[in-house]
Amino acid sequence: MPPLTTSSLSSPEVHTQGRGVTYGVLAYVLWGLFPAYWPLLVPAQPVEVLAHRIVWSFVTLAIAVVILRRWRPFLDLSGKGWLIVTAAAVLITVNWGTYIYAVNTKHVVEAALGYFINPLVSVALGMIFLKERLRLGQVIAIGVVVAAVIVLTVDYGRLPVISLILAVSFGFYGLLKKKVPLDAISSLTAENMVIAPIALVYLLTLGSANTFTTAGTGHTLLILSTGIITVVPLLLFGAGAQRIPLTTMGMLQYLAPVLQFLWGVFVVHEPMPPSRWIGFGLVWLALAIFVTDALRYRRKQVLAPVQLAQ
């Protein structure tokens, strides 16, 4: 039997997926903390915040592309590639705008519900378009999540429009990220390149109503920071989506709404009846099942090369 080494206990695929999970977790934790950031941009209205977010994200990414000399991918991108990029840009703009509106109007818990629904959309898209197969543990976890979403939706007593828009827009955005033939930085830059001119024109039409220069230095600095705040988690998400199955990325998404929910209840003090606690309790159960299944699956992947070598 050959001696066991670090290399014999790993493989490129396992290493890549491990990095993908790490990137995904970091992205969703940062998104989960967003409810603490966007209200700081008041008195800017949600549409103005969205426009600034797009413009300064593009500026941030453009600087990164110039420093890294990564402009070649844009020249090589085909017409079909630009169509996919444009579609992704529209979807992420809708998602950003809806989320900013939800947070700034104290609908944080409803926004969190949207991101609990989103993985179900991601799983469906993964199975339909990418032919991804689910393990038994994932199926059970998703079943529990379905029950949680039903409980939370009934609790609201109405169609959760904000939740559905967030879920569907980001679900399709995640799918398109799989199709874009660009690395994470180039893809994000191309998306913002498409939509930034429209956002800039809108800001210019605001004139004196643009709070960028009329609400103080601190406000201006916060507006400028929207680029960094936006780009970092999206880069992490893009890097993760390229390394792990869409179904796995979808399940990791529950980290963000859990944090958002906690912010909505304990900081913003949104209503939290018993039925809502039941719904979120089911979500935690689903997460426990998913994590256990993922650890077992990864352990099998790590041990498989060792068992073959024996």
mmCIF file of N, CA, C and O in Angstrom, residues 219-303:
data_model
loop_
_atom_site.group_PDB
_atom_site.id
_atom_site.type_symbol
_atom_site.label_atom_id
_atom_site.label_comp_id
_atom_site.label_asym_id
_atom_site.label_seq_id
_atom_site.Cartn_x
_atom_site.Cartn_y
_atom_site.Cartn_z
ATOM 1 N N HIS A 219 -21.967 61.855 3.351
ATOM 2 C CA HIS A 219 -22.898 61.220 2.410
ATOM 3 C C HIS A 219 -22.213 60.951 1.079
ATOM 4 O O HIS A 219 -22.400 59.885 0.480
ATOM 5 N N THR A 220 -21.421 61.897 0.612
ATOM 6 C CA THR A 220 -20.703 61.715 -0.656
ATOM 7 C C THR A 220 -19.762 60.515 -0.583
ATOM 8 O O THR A 220 -19.691 59.702 -1.514
ATOM 9 N N LEU A 221 -19.050 60.381 0.526
ATOM 10 C CA LEU A 221 -18.135 59.251 0.695
ATOM 11 C C LEU A 221 -18.891 57.925 0.737
ATOM 12 O O LEU A 221 -18.435 56.907 0.193
ATOM 13 N N LEU A 222 -20.058 57.933 1.378
ATOM 14 C CA LEU A 222 -20.869 56.720 1.414
ATOM 15 C C LEU A 222 -21.345 56.343 0.008
ATOM 16 O O LEU A 222 -21.349 55.164 -0.359
ATOM 17 N N ILE A 223 -21.748 57.337 -0.772
ATOM 18 C CA ILE A 223 -22.163 57.083 -2.154
ATOM 19 C C ILE A 223 -21.009 56.478 -2.944
ATOM 20 O O ILE A 223 -21.181 55.510 -3.704
ATOM 21 N N LEU A 224 -19.813 57.050 -2.777
ATOM 22 C CA LEU A 224 -18.641 56.528 -3.483
ATOM 23 C C LEU A 224 -18.342 55.081 -3.087
ATOM 24 O O LEU A 224 -17.862 54.296 -3.906
ATOM 25 N N SER A 225 -18.628 54.737 -1.839
ATOM 26 C CA SER A 225 -18.315 53.386 -1.357
ATOM 27 C C SER A 225 -19.245 52.325 -1.933
ATOM 28 O O SER A 225 -18.983 51.122 -1.783
ATOM 29 N N THR A 226 -20.343 52.739 -2.589
ATOM 30 C CA THR A 226 -21.270 51.750 -3.139
ATOM 31 C C THR A 226 -20.584 50.840 -4.160
ATOM 32 O O THR A 226 -20.990 49.689 -4.334
ATOM 33 N N GLY A 227 -19.560 51.359 -4.822
ATOM 34 C CA GLY A 227 -18.836 50.539 -5.793
ATOM 35 C C GLY A 227 -18.155 49.354 -5.133
ATOM 36 O O GLY A 227 -18.357 48.199 -5.523
ATOM 37 N N ILE A 228 -17.344 49.627 -4.103
ATOM 38 C CA ILE A 228 -16.638 48.564 -3.391
ATOM 39 C C ILE A 228 -17.623 47.619 -2.718
ATOM 40 O O ILE A 228 -17.484 46.389 -2.791
ATOM 41 N N ILE A 229 -18.623 48.195 -2.055
ATOM 42 C CA ILE A 229 -19.606 47.392 -1.325
ATOM 43 C C ILE A 229 -20.328 46.424 -2.266
ATOM 44 O O ILE A 229 -20.675 45.304 -1.900
ATOM 45 N N THR A 230 -20.557 46.857 -3.492
ATOM 46 C CA THR A 230 -21.269 46.036 -4.468
ATOM 47 C C THR A 230 -20.368 45.006 -5.124
ATOM 48 O O THR A 230 -20.737 43.833 -5.275
ATOM 49 N N VAL A 231 -19.183 45.423 -5.502
ATOM 50 C CA VAL A 231 -18.307 44.586 -6.325
ATOM 51 C C VAL A 231 -17.753 43.388 -5.562
ATOM 52 O O VAL A 231 -17.711 42.269 -6.091
ATOM 53 N N VAL A 232 -17.332 43.581 -4.330
ATOM 54 C CA VAL A 232 -16.664 42.499 -3.601
ATOM 55 C C VAL A 232 -17.530 41.242 -3.475
ATOM 56 O O VAL A 232 -17.108 40.150 -3.872
ATOM 57 N N PRO A 233 -18.770 41.320 -2.943
ATOM 58 C CA PRO A 233 -19.565 40.083 -2.854
ATOM 59 C C PRO A 233 -19.966 39.512 -4.208
ATOM 60 O O PRO A 233 -20.085 38.291 -4.356
ATOM 61 N N LEU A 234 -20.157 40.375 -5.219
ATOM 62 C CA LEU A 234 -20.501 39.860 -6.536
ATOM 63 C C LEU A 234 -19.332 39.105 -7.166
ATOM 64 O O LEU A 234 -19.519 38.089 -7.845
ATOM 65 N N LEU A 235 -18.127 39.582 -6.943
ATOM 66 C CA LEU A 235 -16.941 38.862 -7.430
ATOM 67 C C LEU A 235 -16.835 37.507 -6.741
ATOM 68 O O LEU A 235 -16.535 36.488 -7.377
ATOM 69 N N LEU A 236 -17.093 37.495 -5.448
ATOM 70 C CA LEU A 236 -17.055 36.233 -4.708
ATOM 71 C C LEU A 236 -18.141 35.281 -5.211
ATOM 72 O O LEU A 236 -17.900 34.081 -5.376
ATOM 73 N N PHE A 237 -19.331 35.819 -5.468
ATOM 74 C CA PHE A 237 -20.420 34.992 -5.985
ATOM 75 C C PHE A 237 -20.074 34.428 -7.357
ATOM 76 O O PHE A 237 -20.269 33.239 -7.625
ATOM 77 N N GLY A 238 -19.551 35.287 -8.250
ATOM 78 C CA GLY A 238 -19.192 34.828 -9.588
ATOM 79 C C GLY A 238 -18.129 33.753 -9.550
ATOM 80 O O GLY A 238 -18.208 32.752 -10.275
ATOM 81 N N ALA A 239 -17.124 33.928 -8.681
ATOM 82 C CA ALA A 239 -16.060 32.932 -8.560
ATOM 83 C C ALA A 239 -16.602 31.621 -8.005
ATOM 84 O O ALA A 239 -16.202 30.532 -8.437
ATOM 85 N N GLY A 240 -17.534 31.713 -7.059
ATOM 86 C CA GLY A 240 -18.113 30.501 -6.495
ATOM 87 C C GLY A 240 -19.006 29.776 -7.483
ATOM 88 O O GLY A 240 -18.959 28.548 -7.604
ATOM 89 N N ALA A 241 -19.829 30.530 -8.231
ATOM 90 C CA ALA A 241 -20.764 29.930 -9.182
ATOM 91 C C ALA A 241 -20.046 29.177 -10.291
ATOM 92 O O ALA A 241 -20.591 28.216 -10.851
ATOM 93 N N GLN A 242 -18.821 29.594 -10.612
ATOM 94 C CA GLN A 242 -18.062 28.929 -11.670
ATOM 95 C C GLN A 242 -17.393 27.645 -11.184
ATOM 96 O O GLN A 242 -16.911 26.852 -11.982
ATOM 97 N N ARG A 243 -17.369 27.415 -9.870
ATOM 98 C CA ARG A 243 -16.628 26.277 -9.314
ATOM 99 C C ARG A 243 -17.497 25.186 -8.710
ATOM 100 O O ARG A 243 -17.030 24.063 -8.519
ATOM 101 N N ILE A 244 -18.744 25.516 -8.367
ATOM 102 C CA ILE A 244 -19.610 24.517 -7.739
ATOM 103 C C ILE A 244 -20.957 24.473 -8.461
ATOM 104 O O ILE A 244 -21.324 25.428 -9.150
ATOM 105 N N PRO A 245 -21.707 23.363 -8.326
ATOM 106 C CA PRO A 245 -23.005 23.251 -8.988
ATOM 107 C C PRO A 245 -23.960 24.359 -8.546
ATOM 108 O O PRO A 245 -23.890 24.844 -7.412
ATOM 109 N N LEU A 246 -24.855 24.745 -9.446
ATOM 110 C CA LEU A 246 -25.816 25.805 -9.149
ATOM 111 C C LEU A 246 -26.710 25.428 -7.974
ATOM 112 O O LEU A 246 -27.117 26.277 -7.192
ATOM 113 N N THR A 247 -27.008 24.136 -7.824
ATOM 114 C CA THR A 247 -27.843 23.696 -6.707
ATOM 115 C C THR A 247 -27.139 23.953 -5.370
ATOM 116 O O THR A 247 -27.765 24.365 -4.391
ATOM 117 N N THR A 248 -25.846 23.703 -5.307
ATOM 118 C CA THR A 248 -25.086 23.953 -4.082
ATOM 119 C C THR A 248 -25.029 25.445 -3.783
ATOM 120 O O THR A 248 -25.211 25.879 -2.645
ATOM 121 N N MET A 249 -24.779 26.246 -4.819
ATOM 122 C CA MET A 249 -24.725 27.697 -4.638
ATOM 123 C C MET A 249 -26.078 28.210 -4.149
ATOM 124 O O MET A 249 -26.150 29.119 -3.317
ATOM 125 N N GLY A 250 -27.146 27.599 -4.653
ATOM 126 C CA GLY A 250 -28.474 28.015 -4.236
ATOM 127 C C GLY A 250 -28.736 27.739 -2.767
ATOM 128 O O GLY A 250 -29.341 28.553 -2.074
ATOM 129 N N MET A 251 -28.265 26.601 -2.265
ATOM 130 C CA MET A 251 -28.477 26.276 -0.864
ATOM 131 C C MET A 251 -27.656 27.178 0.055
ATOM 132 O O MET A 251 -28.098 27.544 1.149
ATOM 133 N N LEU A 252 -26.453 27.549 -0.378
ATOM 134 C CA LEU A 252 -25.623 28.448 0.425
ATOM 135 C C LEU A 252 -26.298 29.801 0.625
ATOM 136 O O LEU A 252 -26.019 30.510 1.594
ATOM 137 N N GLN A 253 -27.200 30.134 -0.295
ATOM 138 C CA GLN A 253 -27.878 31.430 -0.245
ATOM 139 C C GLN A 253 -28.625 31.655 1.068
ATOM 140 O O GLN A 253 -28.878 32.789 1.459
ATOM 141 N N TYR A 254 -28.967 30.585 1.783
ATOM 142 C CA TYR A 254 -29.731 30.755 3.004
ATOM 143 C C TYR A 254 -28.961 31.505 4.084
ATOM 144 O O TYR A 254 -29.556 32.016 5.039
ATOM 145 N N LEU A 255 -27.653 31.585 3.961
ATOM 146 C CA LEU A 255 -26.884 32.352 4.936
ATOM 147 C C LEU A 255 -27.286 33.823 4.931
ATOM 148 O O LEU A 255 -27.404 34.453 5.988
ATOM 149 N N ALA A 256 -27.477 34.385 3.735
ATOM 150 C CA ALA A 256 -27.810 35.809 3.619
ATOM 151 C C ALA A 256 -29.177 36.137 4.219
ATOM 152 O O ALA A 256 -29.287 37.057 5.045
ATOM 153 N N PRO A 257 -30.257 35.427 3.866
ATOM 154 C CA PRO A 257 -31.554 35.789 4.445
ATOM 155 C C PRO A 257 -31.649 35.554 5.941
ATOM 156 O O PRO A 257 -32.421 36.232 6.617
ATOM 157 N N VAL A 258 -30.882 34.592 6.467
ATOM 158 C CA VAL A 258 -30.892 34.403 7.916
ATOM 159 C C VAL A 258 -30.360 35.660 8.604
ATOM 160 O O VAL A 258 -30.950 36.170 9.567
ATOM 161 N N LEU A 259 -29.251 36.192 8.104
ATOM 162 C CA LEU A 259 -28.683 37.417 8.673
ATOM 163 C C LEU A 259 -29.616 38.604 8.462
ATOM 164 O O LEU A 259 -29.786 39.447 9.353
ATOM 165 N N GLN A 260 -30.233 38.670 7.286
ATOM 166 C CA GLN A 260 -31.167 39.759 6.999
ATOM 167 C C GLN A 260 -32.376 39.681 7.927
ATOM 168 O O GLN A 260 -32.866 40.704 8.427
ATOM 169 N N PHE A 261 -32.846 38.471 8.139
ATOM 170 C CA PHE A 261 -33.989 38.272 9.021
ATOM 171 C C PHE A 261 -33.671 38.735 10.441
ATOM 172 O O PHE A 261 -34.470 39.426 11.088
ATOM 173 N N LEU A 262 -32.497 38.358 10.928
ATOM 174 C CA LEU A 262 -32.102 38.764 12.274
ATOM 175 C C LEU A 262 -32.027 40.285 12.388
ATOM 176 O O LEU A 262 -32.428 40.861 13.408
ATOM 177 N N TRP A 263 -31.526 40.930 11.337
ATOM 178 C CA TRP A 263 -31.461 42.386 11.340
ATOM 179 C C TRP A 263 -32.874 42.991 11.357
ATOM 180 O O TRP A 263 -33.155 43.933 12.098
ATOM 181 N N GLY A 264 -33.753 42.432 10.529
ATOM 182 C CA GLY A 264 -35.109 42.954 10.439
ATOM 183 C C GLY A 264 -35.871 42.831 11.742
ATOM 184 O O GLY A 264 -36.649 43.717 12.112
ATOM 185 N N VAL A 265 -35.642 41.733 12.467
ATOM 186 C CA VAL A 265 -36.395 41.496 13.702
ATOM 187 C C VAL A 265 -35.793 42.228 14.898
ATOM 188 O O VAL A 265 -36.498 42.893 15.651
ATOM 189 N N PHE A 266 -34.475 42.120 15.076
ATOM 190 C CA PHE A 266 -33.856 42.615 16.300
ATOM 191 C C PHE A 266 -33.308 44.031 16.200
ATOM 192 O O PHE A 266 -33.029 44.651 17.216
ATOM 193 N N VAL A 267 -33.146 44.556 14.977
ATOM 194 C CA VAL A 267 -32.642 45.918 14.821
ATOM 195 C C VAL A 267 -33.746 46.851 14.324
ATOM 196 O O VAL A 267 -34.005 47.901 14.910
ATOM 197 N N VAL A 268 -34.408 46.445 13.221
ATOM 198 C CA VAL A 268 -35.486 47.260 12.666
ATOM 199 C C VAL A 268 -36.804 47.013 13.405
ATOM 200 O O VAL A 268 -37.724 47.812 13.326
ATOM 201 N N HIS A 269 -36.875 45.889 14.125
ATOM 202 C CA HIS A 269 -38.050 45.530 14.934
ATOM 203 C C HIS A 269 -39.304 45.341 14.086
ATOM 204 O O HIS A 269 -40.384 45.831 14.427
ATOM 205 N N GLU A 270 -39.166 44.595 12.981
ATOM 206 C CA GLU A 270 -40.341 44.234 12.196
ATOM 207 C C GLU A 270 -41.116 43.140 12.934
ATOM 208 O O GLU A 270 -40.547 42.392 13.729
ATOM 209 N N PRO A 271 -42.434 43.036 12.699
ATOM 210 C CA PRO A 271 -43.259 42.050 13.407
ATOM 211 C C PRO A 271 -42.753 40.628 13.192
ATOM 212 O O PRO A 271 -42.322 40.261 12.095
ATOM 213 N N MET A 272 -42.847 39.806 14.255
ATOM 214 C CA MET A 272 -42.399 38.415 14.185
ATOM 215 C C MET A 272 -43.364 37.515 14.950
ATOM 216 O O MET A 272 -43.116 37.109 16.079
ATOM 217 N N PRO A 273 -44.521 37.175 14.328
ATOM 218 C CA PRO A 273 -45.496 36.302 14.986
ATOM 219 C C PRO A 273 -44.963 34.869 15.083
ATOM 220 O O PRO A 273 -43.986 34.505 14.431
ATOM 221 N N PRO A 274 -45.593 34.020 15.888
ATOM 222 C CA PRO A 274 -45.138 32.636 16.072
ATOM 223 C C PRO A 274 -45.005 31.849 14.767
ATOM 224 O O PRO A 274 -44.082 31.042 14.617
ATOM 225 N N SER A 275 -45.945 32.054 13.836
ATOM 226 C CA SER A 275 -45.889 31.311 12.577
ATOM 227 C C SER A 275 -44.610 31.620 11.802
ATOM 228 O O SER A 275 -44.051 30.755 11.116
ATOM 229 N N ARG A 276 -44.124 32.835 11.922
ATOM 230 C CA ARG A 276 -42.883 33.200 11.232
ATOM 231 C C ARG A 276 -41.681 32.498 11.873
ATOM 232 O O ARG A 276 -40.740 32.096 11.192
ATOM 233 N N TRP A 277 -41.721 32.369 13.191
ATOM 234 C CA TRP A 277 -40.658 31.638 13.876
ATOM 235 C C TRP A 277 -40.637 30.169 13.443
ATOM 236 O O TRP A 277 -39.567 29.569 13.274
ATOM 237 N N ILE A 278 -41.813 29.603 13.248
ATOM 238 C CA ILE A 278 -41.892 28.212 12.788
ATOM 239 C C ILE A 278 -41.253 28.081 11.413
ATOM 240 O O ILE A 278 -40.487 27.143 11.144
ATOM 241 N N GLY A 279 -41.568 29.032 10.516
ATOM 242 C CA GLY A 279 -41.005 28.994 9.173
ATOM 243 C C GLY A 279 -39.495 29.051 9.185
ATOM 244 O O GLY A 279 -38.822 28.268 8.503
ATOM 245 N N PHE A 280 -38.943 29.954 9.969
ATOM 246 C CA PHE A 280 -37.488 30.067 10.018
ATOM 247 C C PHE A 280 -36.843 28.903 10.757
ATOM 248 O O PHE A 280 -35.696 28.536 10.478
ATOM 249 N N GLY A 281 -37.572 28.294 11.702
ATOM 250 C CA GLY A 281 -37.067 27.085 12.345
ATOM 251 C C GLY A 281 -36.902 25.954 11.331
ATOM 252 O O GLY A 281 -35.925 25.191 11.379
ATOM 253 N N LEU A 282 -37.848 25.844 10.407
ATOM 254 C CA LEU A 282 -37.744 24.843 9.345
ATOM 255 C C LEU A 282 -36.542 25.121 8.440
ATOM 256 O O LEU A 282 -35.883 24.198 7.959
ATOM 257 N N VAL A 283 -36.275 26.398 8.223
ATOM 258 C CA VAL A 283 -35.112 26.758 7.399
ATOM 259 C C VAL A 283 -33.825 26.278 8.050
ATOM 260 O O VAL A 283 -32.933 25.727 7.395
ATOM 261 N N TRP A 284 -33.696 26.485 9.353
ATOM 262 C CA TRP A 284 -32.497 26.029 10.051
ATOM 263 C C TRP A 284 -32.364 24.512 9.987
ATOM 264 O O TRP A 284 -31.249 23.973 9.874
ATOM 265 N N LEU A 285 -33.482 23.812 10.068
ATOM 266 C CA LEU A 285 -33.456 22.353 9.951
ATOM 267 C C LEU A 285 -32.949 21.952 8.564
ATOM 268 O O LEU A 285 -32.127 21.030 8.426
ATOM 269 N N ALA A 286 -33.427 22.631 7.535
ATOM 270 C CA ALA A 286 -32.974 22.343 6.169
ATOM 271 C C ALA A 286 -31.478 22.574 6.028
ATOM 272 O O ALA A 286 -30.765 21.794 5.382
ATOM 273 N N LEU A 287 -30.983 23.659 6.617
ATOM 274 C CA LEU A 287 -29.556 23.945 6.563
ATOM 275 C C LEU A 287 -28.735 22.850 7.237
ATOM 276 O O LEU A 287 -27.675 22.462 6.749
ATOM 277 N N ALA A 288 -29.217 22.361 8.368
ATOM 278 C CA ALA A 288 -28.509 21.304 9.082
ATOM 279 C C ALA A 288 -28.425 20.036 8.231
ATOM 280 O O ALA A 288 -27.374 19.381 8.156
ATOM 281 N N ILE A 289 -29.522 19.700 7.575
ATOM 282 C CA ILE A 289 -29.538 18.520 6.706
ATOM 283 C C ILE A 289 -28.585 18.711 5.541
ATOM 284 O O ILE A 289 -27.819 17.807 5.176
ATOM 285 N N PHE A 290 -28.620 19.909 4.938
ATOM 286 C CA PHE A 290 -27.772 20.187 3.782
ATOM 287 C C PHE A 290 -26.289 20.127 4.139
ATOM 288 O O PHE A 290 -25.484 19.540 3.418
ATOM 289 N N VAL A 291 -25.910 20.741 5.245
ATOM 290 C CA VAL A 291 -24.500 20.756 5.651
ATOM 291 C C VAL A 291 -24.008 19.342 5.941
ATOM 292 O O VAL A 291 -22.904 18.958 5.537
ATOM 293 N N THR A 292 -24.822 18.559 6.622
ATOM 294 C CA THR A 292 -24.449 17.168 6.919
ATOM 295 C C THR A 292 -24.240 16.375 5.637
ATOM 296 O O THR A 292 -23.256 15.633 5.497
ATOM 297 N N ASP A 293 -25.145 16.533 4.686
ATOM 298 C CA ASP A 293 -25.023 15.836 3.402
ATOM 299 C C ASP A 293 -23.778 16.287 2.649
ATOM 300 O O ASP A 293 -23.055 15.462 2.084
ATOM 301 N N ALA A 294 -23.504 17.591 2.660
ATOM 302 C CA ALA A 294 -22.346 18.113 1.937
ATOM 303 C C ALA A 294 -21.041 17.593 2.537
ATOM 304 O O ALA A 294 -20.107 17.243 1.810
ATOM 305 N N LEU A 295 -20.961 17.526 3.862
ATOM 306 C CA LEU A 295 -19.747 17.032 4.521
ATOM 307 C C LEU A 295 -19.523 15.558 4.207
ATOM 308 O O LEU A 295 -18.394 15.126 3.965
ATOM 309 N N ARG A 296 -20.603 14.780 4.210
ATOM 310 C CA ARG A 296 -20.471 13.359 3.888
ATOM 311 C C ARG A 296 -20.022 13.167 2.442
ATOM 312 O O ARG A 296 -19.164 12.319 2.155
ATOM 313 N N TYR A 297 -20.593 13.952 1.533
ATOM 314 C CA TYR A 297 -20.240 13.842 0.121
ATOM 315 C C TYR A 297 -18.785 14.214 -0.100
ATOM 316 O O TYR A 297 -18.063 13.527 -0.836
ATOM 317 N N ARG A 298 -18.340 15.285 0.534
ATOM 318 C CA ARG A 298 -16.950 15.705 0.351
ATOM 319 C C ARG A 298 -15.989 14.682 0.951
ATOM 320 O O ARG A 298 -14.921 14.424 0.387
ATOM 321 N N ARG A 299 -16.357 14.078 2.077
ATOM 322 C CA ARG A 299 -15.511 13.059 2.683
ATOM 323 C C ARG A 299 -15.335 11.866 1.738
ATOM 324 O O ARG A 299 -14.246 11.322 1.603
ATOM 325 N N LYS A 300 -16.418 11.473 1.065
ATOM 326 C CA LYS A 300 -16.330 10.382 0.100
ATOM 327 C C LYS A 300 -15.406 10.742 -1.056
ATOM 328 O O LYS A 300 -14.637 9.911 -1.532
ATOM 329 N N GLN A 301 -15.465 11.994 -1.528
ATOM 330 C CA GLN A 301 -14.602 12.427 -2.620
ATOM 331 C C GLN A 301 -13.137 12.391 -2.215
ATOM 332 O O GLN A 301 -12.269 12.014 -3.000
ATOM 333 N N VAL A 302 -12.863 12.782 -0.976
ATOM 334 C CA VAL A 302 -11.483 12.819 -0.498
ATOM 335 C C VAL A 302 -10.937 11.415 -0.304
ATOM 336 O O VAL A 302 -9.781 11.124 -0.624
ATOM 337 N N LEU A 303 -11.768 10.506 0.215
ATOM 338 C CA LEU A 303 -11.313 9.154 0.517
ATOM 339 C C LEU A 303 -11.266 8.251 -0.704
ATOM 340 O O LEU A 303 -10.553 7.251 -0.704
#
